[in-house]
C-alpha positions in Angstrom: 0.0 0.0 0.0 1.3 3.4 -0.9 0.7 6.6 1.0 0.5 10.1 -0.6 1.1 11.9 2.7 2.8 9.4 5.1 3.6 12.1 7.6 0.0 12.2 8.7 0.3 8.6 10.0 2.0 10.1 13.1 -1.5 11.3 13.9 -2.4 7.8 14.9 -0.8 8.6 18.3 -4.0 10.7 19.0 -5.8 7.4 19.8 -4.1 7.6 23.2 -6.4 10.6 24.0 -9.8 8.8 24.2 -8.0 5.8 25.9 -6.7 8.1 28.6 -10.1 9.8 29.0 -11.8 6.4 29.3 -9.3 5.2 32.0 -9.6 8.4 34.0 -13.4 8.3 33.9 -13.6 5.0 35.6 -15.7 5.7 38.7 -15.4 4.1 42.1 -18.8 3.4 43.6 -19.4 4.5 47.1 -20.6 1.7 49.4 -23.9 2.5 51.2 -25.1 0.1 53.9 -28.8 -1.1 53.8 -30.7 -3.6 55.9 -31.5 -5.8 52.9 -29.6 -5.3 49.6 -30.4 -8.5 47.7 -32.7 -6.8 45.2 -30.6 -3.7 45.0 -27.5 -5.7 44.4 -28.9 -7.5 41.3 -30.1 -4.1 39.8 -26.8 -2.4 40.4 -24.9 -5.3 38.9 -27.1 -5.3 35.8 -26.8 -1.5 35.4 -23.0 -1.7 35.8 -22.7 -4.3 33.1 -24.8 -2.2 30.7 -22.8 0.9 31.3 -19.5 -1.0 30.9 -20.7 -2.3 27.5 -21.9 1.1 26.4 -18.6 2.8 27.4 -16.6 0.2 25.4 -18.8 0.8 22.3 -18.4 4.6 22.5 -14.6 4.2 23.0 -14.4 1.9 20.0 -16.3 4.4 17.8 -14.0 7.2 19.0 -10.9 5.3 18.2 -12.3 4.3 14.8 -13.1 7.9 13.9 -9.6 9.0 14.7 -8.0 6.2 12.7 -10.2 6.9 9.7 -9.5 10.6 9.8 -5.8 10.1 9.9 -6.0 7.6 7.0 -8.0 10.0 5.0 -5.3 12.7 5.3 -2.6 10.2 4.5 -4.3 9.2 1.3 -3.6 5.4 1.0 -3.6 3.9 -2.4 -4.0 0.2 -3.1 -2.6 0.6 -6.6 1.1 -0.2 -6.8 3.0 2.7 -8.2 5.7 2.1 -10.8 8.9 2.5 -8.9 11.5 1.4 -11.4 14.3 3.9 -12.0 13.2 4.4 -15.6 9.7 5.4 -14.7 10.0 7.6 -11.6 10.6 11.3 -11.4 11.0 13.7 -8.5 10.2 17.4 -9.0 10.8 20.4 -6.7 8.8 23.6 -7.3 9.7 26.9 -5.7 6.7 29.2 -5.7 7.6 32.7 -4.9 4.9 34.0 -2.5 6.7 37.2 -1.4 4.8 40.5 -1.3 6.3 41.6 -4.5 4.2 39.0 -6.3 1.0 40.9 -5.2 1.5 43.4 -8.1 -0.8 43.0 -11.0 0.0 42.2 -14.6 -2.9 43.5 -16.6 -6.0 42.2 -14.7 -4.3 39.3 -12.9 -1.9 39.3 -10.0 1.6 37.9 -10.6 1.1 35.5 -7.7 -2.0 34.0 -9.4 0.0 33.7 -12.6 2.8 32.0 -10.7 0.3 29.5 -9.1 -1.1 28.7 -12.6 2.4 28.1 -13.9 3.0 25.7 -11.0 -0.2 23.8 -11.9 0.9 23.7 -15.5 4.2 22.1 -14.5 2.3 19.4 -12.6 0.0 18.8 -15.5 2.9 18.4 -18.0 4.5 15.6 -16.0 3.4 11.9 -16.2 1.4 10.1 -13.6 3.5 8.8 -10.7 5.7 11.8 -10.5 6.4 13.0 -7.0 6.3 16.7 -6.3 7.5 18.9 -3.4 6.4 22.5 -3.1 8.8 25.1 -1.6 7.7 28.6 -0.5 9.2 31.4 1.5 7.4 30.2 4.6 10.1 28.6 6.8 7.6 26.8 9.0 5.9 25.0 6.1 6.7 21.2 6.2 8.5 19.9 3.1 7.7 16.5 1.8 6.9 14.8 -1.5 3.4 13.9 -2.7 1.5 13.2 -5.8 0.2 15.7 -8.3 -3.2 16.2 -6.7 -1.6 16.8 -3.3 0.8 19.4 -4.7 -2.1 21.2 -6.5 -3.9 21.4 -3.1 -0.7 22.8 -1.5 -0.5 25.4 -4.3 -4.2 26.4 -3.7 -3.5 26.8 0.1 -0.4 29.0 -0.4 -0.8 32.7 0.4 1.5 35.7 0.3 4.3 35.8 2.9 6.3 38.8 4.1 9.7 37.2 3.8 11.7 35.8 0.9 14.6 33.5 0.3 17.5 34.3 -2.0 18.6 32.0 -4.8 21.4 30.4 -2.8 19.0 29.3 -0.1 16.5 28.0 -2.7 19.2 26.0 -4.5 20.4 24.4 -1.3 16.9 23.4 -0.5 16.6 21.9 -3.9 19.8 19.9 -3.4 18.8 18.7 0.1 15.3 17.5 -1.0 16.2 15.9 -4.3 19.2 14.1 -2.9 16.9 12.1 -0.6 14.8 10.9 -3.5 15.7 7.6 -5.3 14.1 8.7 -8.6 16.1 8.4 -11.8 15.0 11.8 -13.1 15.1 14.9 -10.9 14.0 18.4 -11.8 13.7 21.7 -10.1 11.6 24.7 -11.1 11.8 28.3 -9.8 8.7 30.4 -10.4 9.2 34.1 -9.5 9.4 37.6 -10.9 13.1 37.4 -10.0 13.2 40.8 -8.4 14.4 42.1 -5.0 15.9 39.1 -3.1 16.2 37.2 -6.3 17.7 40.0 -8.4 21.3 38.9 -8.1 20.9 36.1 -10.5 21.4 32.3 -10.1 24.1 31.1 -7.8 27.3 29.8 -9.5 26.5 26.2 -8.6 23.1 26.5 -10.4 24.2 28.2 -13.6 25.2 24.9 -15.2 22.4 22.9 -13.6 20.7 21.1 -16.5 17.6 20.1 -14.6 16.9 23.5 -13.0 14.3 25.5 -14.9 13.6 29.2 -14.4 10.0 30.4 -14.9 9.8 34.1 -14.9 6.4 35.8 -14.3 6.0 38.9 -16.4 6.1 42.2 -14.5 
């Protein structure tokens, strides 16, 4: 079984929460002395068994809900992906979401043009390609996913006040792609190439055959 977002499987640790609540909610009954408790004892025993069964059913449904939610985010796939070196490809996309991209080109913002360019890159790659989206947000988790996952990440990306320079972007490309066993590896930079990116590509990237520069018109 393949997972589009395996990092979400760590969320299975959340099943410990309802288990802990269930254990802490176990109540100790207070003993009350009566003259004749034969009838009361049979009723209390029956009620206690019913409550115990009900609590276990509720706990089982809570655990099942958490597991299903985590699996839904992890996106399992029963179809075996082609993983031979001749059929796999890893692609890193840098999407410039700095404030300079908020300017408009004709009737459309440059940021929206950049997001559309990223979607076009995904569409032009064959099924089974693994994508990783890089933005200027340093707190955004970086991992590879399928094309549909990457499109969702693009849609969720918003403008960010900071910006990385080209040396930082290129190091991020090298770090992420070096961990992928794919035979073909590509990197795309989508930006207006101004401000922090105005100094041009780093020397190590000028001769990089698989690094592509996509400039958004100003």
